[in-house]
Coordinates of N, CA, C and O in Angstrom, one line a residue:
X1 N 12.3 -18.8 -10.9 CA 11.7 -19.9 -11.7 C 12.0 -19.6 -13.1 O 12.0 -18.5 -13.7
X2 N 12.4 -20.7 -13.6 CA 12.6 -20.8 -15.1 C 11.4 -21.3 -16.1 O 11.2 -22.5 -16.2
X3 N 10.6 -20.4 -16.8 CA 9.5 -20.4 -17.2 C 9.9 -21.7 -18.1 O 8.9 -22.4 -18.2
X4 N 10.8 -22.0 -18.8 CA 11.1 -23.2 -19.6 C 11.0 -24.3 -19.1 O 10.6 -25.2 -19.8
X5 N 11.2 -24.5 -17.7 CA 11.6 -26.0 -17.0 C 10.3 -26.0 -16.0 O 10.2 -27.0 -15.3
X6 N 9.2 -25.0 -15.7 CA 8.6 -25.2 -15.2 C 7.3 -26.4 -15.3 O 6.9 -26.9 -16.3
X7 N 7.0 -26.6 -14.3 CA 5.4 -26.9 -14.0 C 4.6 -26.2 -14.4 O 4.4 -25.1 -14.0
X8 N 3.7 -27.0 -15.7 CA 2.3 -26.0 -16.1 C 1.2 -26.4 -14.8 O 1.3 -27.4 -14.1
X9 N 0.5 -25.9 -14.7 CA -0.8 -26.3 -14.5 C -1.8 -25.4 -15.2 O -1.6 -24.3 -15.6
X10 N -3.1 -26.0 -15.5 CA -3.9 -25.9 -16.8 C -3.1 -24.8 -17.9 O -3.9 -24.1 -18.4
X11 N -1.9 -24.6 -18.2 CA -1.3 -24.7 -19.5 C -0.2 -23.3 -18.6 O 0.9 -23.0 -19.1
X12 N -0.6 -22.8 -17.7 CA 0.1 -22.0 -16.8 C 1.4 -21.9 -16.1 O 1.2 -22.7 -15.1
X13 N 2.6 -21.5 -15.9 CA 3.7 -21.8 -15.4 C 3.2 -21.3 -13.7 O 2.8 -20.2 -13.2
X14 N 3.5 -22.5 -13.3 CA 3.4 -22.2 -11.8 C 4.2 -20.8 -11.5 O 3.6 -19.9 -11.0
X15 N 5.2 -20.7 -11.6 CA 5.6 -19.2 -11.2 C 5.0 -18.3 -11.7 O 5.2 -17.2 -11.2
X16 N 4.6 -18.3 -12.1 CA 3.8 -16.8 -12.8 C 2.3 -17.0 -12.0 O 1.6 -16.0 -11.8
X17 N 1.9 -18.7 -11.7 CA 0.7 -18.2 -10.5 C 1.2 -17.8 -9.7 O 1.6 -16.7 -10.0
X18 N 1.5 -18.0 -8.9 CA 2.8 -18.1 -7.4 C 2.7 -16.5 -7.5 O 2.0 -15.9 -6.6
X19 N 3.3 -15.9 -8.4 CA 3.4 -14.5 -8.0 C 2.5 -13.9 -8.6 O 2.7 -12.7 -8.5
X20 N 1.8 -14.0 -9.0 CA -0.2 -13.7 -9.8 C -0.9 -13.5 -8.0 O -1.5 -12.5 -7.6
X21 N -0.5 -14.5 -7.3 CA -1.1 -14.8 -6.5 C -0.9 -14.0 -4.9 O -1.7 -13.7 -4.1
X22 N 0.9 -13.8 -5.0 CA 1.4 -12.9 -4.1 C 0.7 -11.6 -4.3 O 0.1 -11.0 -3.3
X23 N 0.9 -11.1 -5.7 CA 0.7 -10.0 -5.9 C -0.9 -9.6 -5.5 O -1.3 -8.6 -4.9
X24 N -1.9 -10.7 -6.1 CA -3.2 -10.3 -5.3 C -3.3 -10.7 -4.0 O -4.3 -10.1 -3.6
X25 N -2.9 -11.2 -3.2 CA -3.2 -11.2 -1.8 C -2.2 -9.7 -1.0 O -2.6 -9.2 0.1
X26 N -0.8 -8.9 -1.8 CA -0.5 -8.0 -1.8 C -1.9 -6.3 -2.2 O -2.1 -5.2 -1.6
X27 N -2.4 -6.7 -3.0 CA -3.3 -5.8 -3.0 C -4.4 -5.8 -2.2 O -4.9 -4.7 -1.9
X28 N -4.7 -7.1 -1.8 CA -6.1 -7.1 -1.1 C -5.6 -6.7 0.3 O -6.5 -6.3 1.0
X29 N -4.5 -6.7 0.8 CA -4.1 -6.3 2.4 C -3.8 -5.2 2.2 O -3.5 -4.6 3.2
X30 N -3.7 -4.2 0.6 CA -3.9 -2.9 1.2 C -5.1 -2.4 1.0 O -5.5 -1.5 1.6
X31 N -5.8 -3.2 0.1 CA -7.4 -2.1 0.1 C -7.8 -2.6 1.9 O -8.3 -1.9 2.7
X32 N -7.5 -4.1 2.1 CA -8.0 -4.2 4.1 C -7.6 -3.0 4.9 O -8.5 -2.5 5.6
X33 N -5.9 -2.1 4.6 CA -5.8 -1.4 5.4 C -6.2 -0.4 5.4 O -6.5 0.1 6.5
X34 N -6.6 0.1 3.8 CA -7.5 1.6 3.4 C -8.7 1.5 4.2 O -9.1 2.5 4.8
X35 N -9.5 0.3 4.1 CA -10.5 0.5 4.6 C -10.6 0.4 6.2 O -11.4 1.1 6.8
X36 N -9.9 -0.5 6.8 CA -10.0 -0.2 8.0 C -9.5 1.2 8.6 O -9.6 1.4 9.8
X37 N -8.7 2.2 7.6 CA -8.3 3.2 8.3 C -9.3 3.9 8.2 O -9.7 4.4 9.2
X38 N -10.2 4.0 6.7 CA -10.9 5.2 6.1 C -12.2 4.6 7.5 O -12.8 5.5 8.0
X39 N -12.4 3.7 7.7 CA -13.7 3.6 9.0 C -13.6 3.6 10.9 O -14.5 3.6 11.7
X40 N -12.1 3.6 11.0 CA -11.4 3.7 12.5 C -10.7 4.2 12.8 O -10.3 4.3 13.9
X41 N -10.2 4.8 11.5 CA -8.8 5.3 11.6 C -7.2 4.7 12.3 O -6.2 5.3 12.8
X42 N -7.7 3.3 12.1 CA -6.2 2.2 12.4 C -6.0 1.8 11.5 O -6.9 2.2 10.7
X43 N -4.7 0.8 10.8 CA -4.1 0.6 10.4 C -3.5 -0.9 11.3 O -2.6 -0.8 12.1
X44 N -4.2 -1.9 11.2 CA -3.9 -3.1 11.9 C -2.5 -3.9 11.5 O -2.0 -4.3 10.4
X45 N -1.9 -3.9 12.8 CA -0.5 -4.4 12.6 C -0.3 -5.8 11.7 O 0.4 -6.2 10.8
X46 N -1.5 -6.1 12.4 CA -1.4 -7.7 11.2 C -1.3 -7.8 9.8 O -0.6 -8.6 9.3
X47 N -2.4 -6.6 8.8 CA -1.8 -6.1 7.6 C -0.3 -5.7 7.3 O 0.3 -5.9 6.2
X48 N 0.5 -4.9 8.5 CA 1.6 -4.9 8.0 C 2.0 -5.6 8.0 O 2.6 -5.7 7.0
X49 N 2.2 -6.7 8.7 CA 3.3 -7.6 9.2 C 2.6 -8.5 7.7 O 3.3 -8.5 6.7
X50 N 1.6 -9.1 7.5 CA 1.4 -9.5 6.5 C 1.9 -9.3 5.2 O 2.2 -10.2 4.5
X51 N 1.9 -8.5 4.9 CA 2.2 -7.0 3.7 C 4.0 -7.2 4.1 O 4.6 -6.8 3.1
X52 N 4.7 -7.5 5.2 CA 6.2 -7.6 4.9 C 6.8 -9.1 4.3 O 7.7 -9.5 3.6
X53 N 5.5 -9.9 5.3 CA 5.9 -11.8 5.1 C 5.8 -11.5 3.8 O 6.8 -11.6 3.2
X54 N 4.8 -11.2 3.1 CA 4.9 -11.8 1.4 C 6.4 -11.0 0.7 O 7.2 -11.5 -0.1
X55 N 6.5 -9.9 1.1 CA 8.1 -9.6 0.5 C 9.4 -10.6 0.3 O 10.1 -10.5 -0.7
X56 N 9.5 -11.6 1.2 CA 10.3 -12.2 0.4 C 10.0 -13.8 0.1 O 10.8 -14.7 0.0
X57 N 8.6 -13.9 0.0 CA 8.3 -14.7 -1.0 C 8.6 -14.3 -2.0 O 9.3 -15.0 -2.8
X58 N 8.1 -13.1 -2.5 CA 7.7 -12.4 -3.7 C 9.6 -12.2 -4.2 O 10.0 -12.2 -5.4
X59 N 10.1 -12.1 -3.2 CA 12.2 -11.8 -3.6 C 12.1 -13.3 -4.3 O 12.2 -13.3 -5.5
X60 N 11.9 -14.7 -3.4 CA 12.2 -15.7 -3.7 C 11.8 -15.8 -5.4 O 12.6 -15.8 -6.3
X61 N 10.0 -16.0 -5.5 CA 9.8 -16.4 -6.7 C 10.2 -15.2 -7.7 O 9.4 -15.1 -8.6
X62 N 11.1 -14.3 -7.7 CA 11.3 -13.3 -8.8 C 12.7 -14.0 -9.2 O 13.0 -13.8 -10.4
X63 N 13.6 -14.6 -8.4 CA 15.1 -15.1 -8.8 C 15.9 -14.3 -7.8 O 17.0 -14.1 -8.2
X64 N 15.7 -13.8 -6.7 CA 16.2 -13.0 -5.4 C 16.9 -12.5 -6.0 O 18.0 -13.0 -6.1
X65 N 16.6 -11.2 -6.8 CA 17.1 -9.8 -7.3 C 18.0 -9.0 -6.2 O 18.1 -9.3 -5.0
X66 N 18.4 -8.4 -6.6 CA 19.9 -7.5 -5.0 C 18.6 -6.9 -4.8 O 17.9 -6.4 -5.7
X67 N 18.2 -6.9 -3.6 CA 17.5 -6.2 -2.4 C 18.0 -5.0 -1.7 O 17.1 -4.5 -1.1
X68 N 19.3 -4.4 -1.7 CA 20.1 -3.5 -1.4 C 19.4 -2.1 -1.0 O 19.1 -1.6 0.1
X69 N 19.1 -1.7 -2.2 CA 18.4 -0.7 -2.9 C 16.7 -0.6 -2.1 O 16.3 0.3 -1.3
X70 N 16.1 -1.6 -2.5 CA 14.8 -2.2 -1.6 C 15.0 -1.9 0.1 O 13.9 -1.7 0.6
X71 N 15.8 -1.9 1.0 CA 16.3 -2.1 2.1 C 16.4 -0.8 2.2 O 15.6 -0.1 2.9
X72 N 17.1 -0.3 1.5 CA 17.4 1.6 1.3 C 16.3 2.4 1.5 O 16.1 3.3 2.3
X73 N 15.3 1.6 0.3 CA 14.5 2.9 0.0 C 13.2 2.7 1.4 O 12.3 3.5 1.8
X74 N 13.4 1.4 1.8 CA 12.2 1.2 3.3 C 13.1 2.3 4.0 O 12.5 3.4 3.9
X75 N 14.2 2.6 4.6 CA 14.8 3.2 5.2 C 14.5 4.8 5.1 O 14.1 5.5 6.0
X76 N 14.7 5.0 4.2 CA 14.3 6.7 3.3 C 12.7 6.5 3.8 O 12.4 7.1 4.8
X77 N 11.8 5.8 3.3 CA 10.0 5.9 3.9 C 10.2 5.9 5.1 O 9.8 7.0 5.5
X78 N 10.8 5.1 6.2 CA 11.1 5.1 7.2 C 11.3 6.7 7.9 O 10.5 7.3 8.6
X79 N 11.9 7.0 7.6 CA 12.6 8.1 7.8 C 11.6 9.4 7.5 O 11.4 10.2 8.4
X80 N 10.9 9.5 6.3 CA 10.0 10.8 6.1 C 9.1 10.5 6.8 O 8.8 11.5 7.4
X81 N 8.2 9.1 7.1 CA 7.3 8.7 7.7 C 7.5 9.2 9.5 O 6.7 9.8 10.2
X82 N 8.4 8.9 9.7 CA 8.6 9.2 11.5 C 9.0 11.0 11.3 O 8.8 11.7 12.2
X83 N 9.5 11.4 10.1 CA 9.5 13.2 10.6 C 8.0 13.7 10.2 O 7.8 14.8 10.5
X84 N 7.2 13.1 9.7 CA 5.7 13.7 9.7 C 5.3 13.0 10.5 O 4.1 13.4 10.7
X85 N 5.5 11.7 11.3 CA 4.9 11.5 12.6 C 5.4 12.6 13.6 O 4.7 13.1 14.4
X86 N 6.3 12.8 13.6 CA 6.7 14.1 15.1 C 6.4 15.1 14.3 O 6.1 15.6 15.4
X87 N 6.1 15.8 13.6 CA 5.3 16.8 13.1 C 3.6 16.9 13.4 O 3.0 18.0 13.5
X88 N 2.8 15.5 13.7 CA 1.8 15.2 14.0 C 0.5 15.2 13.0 O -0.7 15.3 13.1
X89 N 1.8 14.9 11.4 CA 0.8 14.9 10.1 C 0.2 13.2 9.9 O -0.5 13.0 9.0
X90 N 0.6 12.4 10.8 CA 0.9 11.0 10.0 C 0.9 10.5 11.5 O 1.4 11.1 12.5
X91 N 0.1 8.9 11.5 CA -0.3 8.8 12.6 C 1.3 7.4 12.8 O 2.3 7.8 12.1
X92 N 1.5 6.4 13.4 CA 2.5 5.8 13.7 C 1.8 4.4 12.5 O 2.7 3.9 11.7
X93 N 0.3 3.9 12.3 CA 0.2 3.3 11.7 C 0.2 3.7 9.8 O 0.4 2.8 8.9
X94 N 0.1 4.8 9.7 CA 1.2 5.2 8.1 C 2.2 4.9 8.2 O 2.6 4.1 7.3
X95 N 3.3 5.3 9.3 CA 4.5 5.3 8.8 C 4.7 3.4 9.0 O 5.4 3.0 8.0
X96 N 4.4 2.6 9.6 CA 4.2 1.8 8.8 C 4.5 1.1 7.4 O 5.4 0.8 6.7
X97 N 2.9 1.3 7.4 CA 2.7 1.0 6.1 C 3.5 1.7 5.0 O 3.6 0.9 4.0
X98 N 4.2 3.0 4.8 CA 4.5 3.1 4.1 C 6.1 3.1 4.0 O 6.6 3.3 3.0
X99 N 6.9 2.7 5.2 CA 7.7 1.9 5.2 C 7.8 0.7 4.6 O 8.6 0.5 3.6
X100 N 6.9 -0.6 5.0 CA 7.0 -2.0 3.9 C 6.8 -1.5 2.3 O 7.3 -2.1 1.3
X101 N 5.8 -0.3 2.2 CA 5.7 -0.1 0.8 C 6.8 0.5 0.4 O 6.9 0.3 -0.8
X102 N 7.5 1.1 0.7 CA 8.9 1.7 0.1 C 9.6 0.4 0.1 O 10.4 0.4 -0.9
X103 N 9.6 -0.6 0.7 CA 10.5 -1.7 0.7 C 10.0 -2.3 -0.6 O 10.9 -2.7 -1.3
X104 N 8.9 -2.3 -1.1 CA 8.3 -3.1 -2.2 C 8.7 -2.2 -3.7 O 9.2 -2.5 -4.8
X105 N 8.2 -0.8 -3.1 CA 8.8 -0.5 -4.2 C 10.1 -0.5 -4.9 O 10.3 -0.7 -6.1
X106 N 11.0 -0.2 -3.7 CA 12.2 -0.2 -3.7 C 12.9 -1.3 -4.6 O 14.1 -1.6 -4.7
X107 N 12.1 -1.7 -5.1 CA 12.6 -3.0 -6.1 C 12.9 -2.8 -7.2 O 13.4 -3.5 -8.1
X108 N 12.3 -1.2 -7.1 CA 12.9 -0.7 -8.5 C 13.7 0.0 -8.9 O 13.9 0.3 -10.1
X109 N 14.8 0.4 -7.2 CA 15.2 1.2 -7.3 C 14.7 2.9 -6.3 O 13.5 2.8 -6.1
X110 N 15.3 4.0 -5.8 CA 14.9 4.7 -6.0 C 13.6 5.2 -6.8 O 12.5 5.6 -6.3
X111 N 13.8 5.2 -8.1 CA 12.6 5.5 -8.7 C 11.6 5.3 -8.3 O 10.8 6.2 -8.1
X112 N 11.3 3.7 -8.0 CA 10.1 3.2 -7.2 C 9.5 3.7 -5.8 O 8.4 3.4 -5.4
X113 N 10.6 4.5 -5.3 CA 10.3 5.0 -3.9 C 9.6 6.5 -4.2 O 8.7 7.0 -3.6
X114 N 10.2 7.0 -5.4 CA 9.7 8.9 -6.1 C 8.1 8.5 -6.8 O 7.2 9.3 -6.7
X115 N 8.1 7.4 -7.4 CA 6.7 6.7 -8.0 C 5.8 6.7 -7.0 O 4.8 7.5 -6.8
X116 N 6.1 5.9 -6.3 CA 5.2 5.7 -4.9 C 5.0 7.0 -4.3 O 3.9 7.5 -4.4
X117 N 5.9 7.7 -3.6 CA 5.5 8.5 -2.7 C 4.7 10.1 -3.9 O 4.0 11.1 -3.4
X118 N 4.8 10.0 -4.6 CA 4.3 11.0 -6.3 C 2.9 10.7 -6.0 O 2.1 11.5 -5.5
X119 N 2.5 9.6 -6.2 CA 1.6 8.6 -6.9 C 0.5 9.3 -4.8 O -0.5 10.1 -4.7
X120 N 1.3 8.6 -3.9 CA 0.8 8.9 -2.5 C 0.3 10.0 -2.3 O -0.8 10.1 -1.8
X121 N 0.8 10.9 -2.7 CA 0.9 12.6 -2.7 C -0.6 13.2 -3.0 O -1.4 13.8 -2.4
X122 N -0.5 12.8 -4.3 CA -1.2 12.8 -5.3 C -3.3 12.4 -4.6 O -4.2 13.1 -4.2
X123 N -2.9 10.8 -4.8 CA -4.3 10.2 -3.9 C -4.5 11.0 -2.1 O -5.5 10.7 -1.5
X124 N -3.6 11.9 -1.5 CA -3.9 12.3 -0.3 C -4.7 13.7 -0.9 O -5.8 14.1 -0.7
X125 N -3.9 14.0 -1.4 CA -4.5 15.6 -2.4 C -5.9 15.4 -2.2 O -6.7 16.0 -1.5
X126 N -6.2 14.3 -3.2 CA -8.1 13.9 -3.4 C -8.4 13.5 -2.6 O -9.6 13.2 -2.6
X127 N -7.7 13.3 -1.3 CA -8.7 12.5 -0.3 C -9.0 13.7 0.5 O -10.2 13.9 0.7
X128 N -7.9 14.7 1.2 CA -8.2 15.6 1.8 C -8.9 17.0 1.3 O -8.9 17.9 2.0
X129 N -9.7 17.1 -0.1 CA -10.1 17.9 -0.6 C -11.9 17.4 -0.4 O -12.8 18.1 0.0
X130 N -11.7 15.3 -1.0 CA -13.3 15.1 0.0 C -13.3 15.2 1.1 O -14.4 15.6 1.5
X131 N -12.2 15.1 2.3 CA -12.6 15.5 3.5 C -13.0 16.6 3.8 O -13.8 16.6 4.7
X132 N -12.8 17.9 3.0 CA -13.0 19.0 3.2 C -14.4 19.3 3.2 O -15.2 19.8 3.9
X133 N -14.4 18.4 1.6 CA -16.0 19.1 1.1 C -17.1 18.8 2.0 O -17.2 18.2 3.1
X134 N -17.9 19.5 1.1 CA -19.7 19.2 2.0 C -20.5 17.5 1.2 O -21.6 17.1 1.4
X135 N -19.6 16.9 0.5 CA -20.1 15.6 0.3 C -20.0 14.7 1.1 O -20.7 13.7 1.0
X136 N -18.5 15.0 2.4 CA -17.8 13.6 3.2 C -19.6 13.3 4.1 O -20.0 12.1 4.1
X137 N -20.1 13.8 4.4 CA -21.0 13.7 5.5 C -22.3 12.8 4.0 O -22.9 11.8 4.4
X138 N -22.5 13.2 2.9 CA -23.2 12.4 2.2 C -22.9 10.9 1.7 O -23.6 9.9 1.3
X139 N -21.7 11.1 1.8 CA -20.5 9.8 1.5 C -20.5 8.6 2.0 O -20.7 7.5 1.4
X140 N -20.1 9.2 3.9 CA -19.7 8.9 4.8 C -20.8 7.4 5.2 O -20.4 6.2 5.3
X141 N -22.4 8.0 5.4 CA -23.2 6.6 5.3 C -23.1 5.5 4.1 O -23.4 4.3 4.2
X142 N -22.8 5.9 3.3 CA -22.9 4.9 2.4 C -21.8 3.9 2.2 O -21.9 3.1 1.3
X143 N -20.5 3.9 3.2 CA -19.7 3.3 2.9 C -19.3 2.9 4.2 O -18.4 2.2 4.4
X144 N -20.0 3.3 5.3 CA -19.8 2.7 7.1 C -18.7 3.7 7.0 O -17.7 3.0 7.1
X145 N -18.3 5.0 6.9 CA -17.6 5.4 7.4 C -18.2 6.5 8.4 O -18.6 7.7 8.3
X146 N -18.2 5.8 9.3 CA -18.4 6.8 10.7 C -17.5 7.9 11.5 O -18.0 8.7 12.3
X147 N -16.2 7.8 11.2 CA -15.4 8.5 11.5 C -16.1 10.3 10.4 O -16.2 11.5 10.7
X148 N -16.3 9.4 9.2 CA -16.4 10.7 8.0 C -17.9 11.6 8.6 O -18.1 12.6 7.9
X149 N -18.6 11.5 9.4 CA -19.4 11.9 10.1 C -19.1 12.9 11.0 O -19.7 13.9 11.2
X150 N -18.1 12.5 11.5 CA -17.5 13.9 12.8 C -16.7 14.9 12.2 O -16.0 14.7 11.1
X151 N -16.7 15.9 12.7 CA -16.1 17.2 12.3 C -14.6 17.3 13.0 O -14.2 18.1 13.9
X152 N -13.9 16.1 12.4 CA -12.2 15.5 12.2 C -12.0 16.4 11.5 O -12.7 16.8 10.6
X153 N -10.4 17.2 12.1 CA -9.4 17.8 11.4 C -8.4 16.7 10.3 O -7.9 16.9 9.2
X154 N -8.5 15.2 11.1 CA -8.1 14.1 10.4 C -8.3 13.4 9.7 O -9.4 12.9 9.6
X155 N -6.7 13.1 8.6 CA -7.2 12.5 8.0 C -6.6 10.9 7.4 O -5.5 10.6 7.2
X156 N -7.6 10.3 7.2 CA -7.2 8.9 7.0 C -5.7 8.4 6.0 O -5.8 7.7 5.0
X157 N -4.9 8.8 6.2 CA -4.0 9.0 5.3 C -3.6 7.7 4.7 O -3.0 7.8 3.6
X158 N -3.8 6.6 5.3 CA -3.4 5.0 5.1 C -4.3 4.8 4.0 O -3.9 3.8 3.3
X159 N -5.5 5.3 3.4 CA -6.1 5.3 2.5 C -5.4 5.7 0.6 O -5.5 5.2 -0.5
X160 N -4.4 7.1 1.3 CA -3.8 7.8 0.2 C -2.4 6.8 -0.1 O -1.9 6.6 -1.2
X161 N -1.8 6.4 1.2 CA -0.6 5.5 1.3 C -1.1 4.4 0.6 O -0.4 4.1 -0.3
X162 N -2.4 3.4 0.8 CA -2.7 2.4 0.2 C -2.9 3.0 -1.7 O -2.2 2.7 -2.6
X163 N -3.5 3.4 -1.8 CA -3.4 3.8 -3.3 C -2.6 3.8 -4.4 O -2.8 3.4 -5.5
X164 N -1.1 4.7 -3.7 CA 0.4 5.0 -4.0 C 1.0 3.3 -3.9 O 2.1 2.9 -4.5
X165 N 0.2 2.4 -3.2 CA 0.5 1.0 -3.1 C 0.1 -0.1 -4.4 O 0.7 -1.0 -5.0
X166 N -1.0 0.3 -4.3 CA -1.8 -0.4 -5.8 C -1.1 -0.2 -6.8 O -1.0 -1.1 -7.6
X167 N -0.3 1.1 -7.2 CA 0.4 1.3 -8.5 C 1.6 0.6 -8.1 O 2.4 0.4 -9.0
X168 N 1.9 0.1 -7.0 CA 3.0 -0.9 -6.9 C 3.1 -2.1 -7.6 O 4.0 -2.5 -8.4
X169 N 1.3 -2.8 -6.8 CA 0.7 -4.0 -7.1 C 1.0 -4.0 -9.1 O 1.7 -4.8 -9.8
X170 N 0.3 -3.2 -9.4 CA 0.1 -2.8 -10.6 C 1.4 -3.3 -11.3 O 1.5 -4.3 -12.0
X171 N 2.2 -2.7 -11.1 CA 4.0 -2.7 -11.9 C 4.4 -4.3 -11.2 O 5.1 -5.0 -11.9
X172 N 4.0 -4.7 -10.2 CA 4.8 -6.3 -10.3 C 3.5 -7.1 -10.8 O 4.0 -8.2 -11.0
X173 N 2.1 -7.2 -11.2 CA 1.6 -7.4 -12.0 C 2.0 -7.8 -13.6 O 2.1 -8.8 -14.3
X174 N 2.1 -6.6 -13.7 CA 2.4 -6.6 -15.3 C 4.0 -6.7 -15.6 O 4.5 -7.2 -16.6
X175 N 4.6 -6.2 -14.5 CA 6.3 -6.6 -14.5 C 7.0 -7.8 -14.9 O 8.3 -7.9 -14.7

């Protein structure tokens, strides 16, 4: 979209809602996935597959940028995601999710895939340190997390993947 030749509506260039708009229904299907992981420990296919359909809306209204790189870097998530699923750190709905999100990030390049997975790292660190603690069980009622009640070795990791996602949301936000 050509912010010059565009359609305002109330003084707004339609493309810039259009993708205002991608981008928040992109964040709200990953806080859906965080949270349905952080209380069942799934990761419902329908969020991903949702979470891939807006990808190339989001190619379209940007001016379909080379995707090359994007394609790559799902490939690379792809790839680390299924060697910590056969390792048995990472359940099949992470690798997932953090496949389409390497695809999103990947828009920026490599870098966006080292961002993301940094950023992932990082939110898993804090999440498995409250799993640890003696607060998950004071937590746990106040937010319907019933899984955070049992004395699980596991951990919701689609919560730490969803996070590493928001700073995605974030950058094509403000991008």
């Amino acid at each position: 979209f050509d912010s010059h030749t565009e359609t305002l509506v109330f003084g707004f260039a339609l493309g810039d809602i259009l993708r205002h708009a991608v981008v928040l229904g992109f964040a709200g299907l990953l806080v859906a996935a965080a949270v349905t992981d952080l209380r069942r420990f799934i990761i419902p296919n329908s969020l991903v597959v949702a979470l891939l359909a807006l990808w190339p809306v989001w190619v379209a209204l940007s001016g379909f940028p080379p995707v090359g790189s994007a394609v790559l870097c799902a490939l690379a998530g792809f790839i680390l995601g299924a060697v910590f699923f056969m390792l048995g750190t990472m359940g099949g709905g992470d690798v997932k999710l953090l496949t389409v999100l390497a695809l999103w990030a990947g828009m920026d390049g490599p870098e966006g895939l080292v961002v993301l997975l940094l950023l992932t790292s990082v939110a898993g660190g804090a999440l498995s340190i409250l799993w640890l603690s003696r607060w998950r069980p004071r937590i746990a009622p106040l937010i319907g997390w019933s899984e955070g009640l049992r004395d699980n070795k596991h951990i919701p990791y689609g919560v730490a993947i969803a996070a590493g996602g928001l700073t995605v949301a974030k950058r094509l936000w403000i991008g």
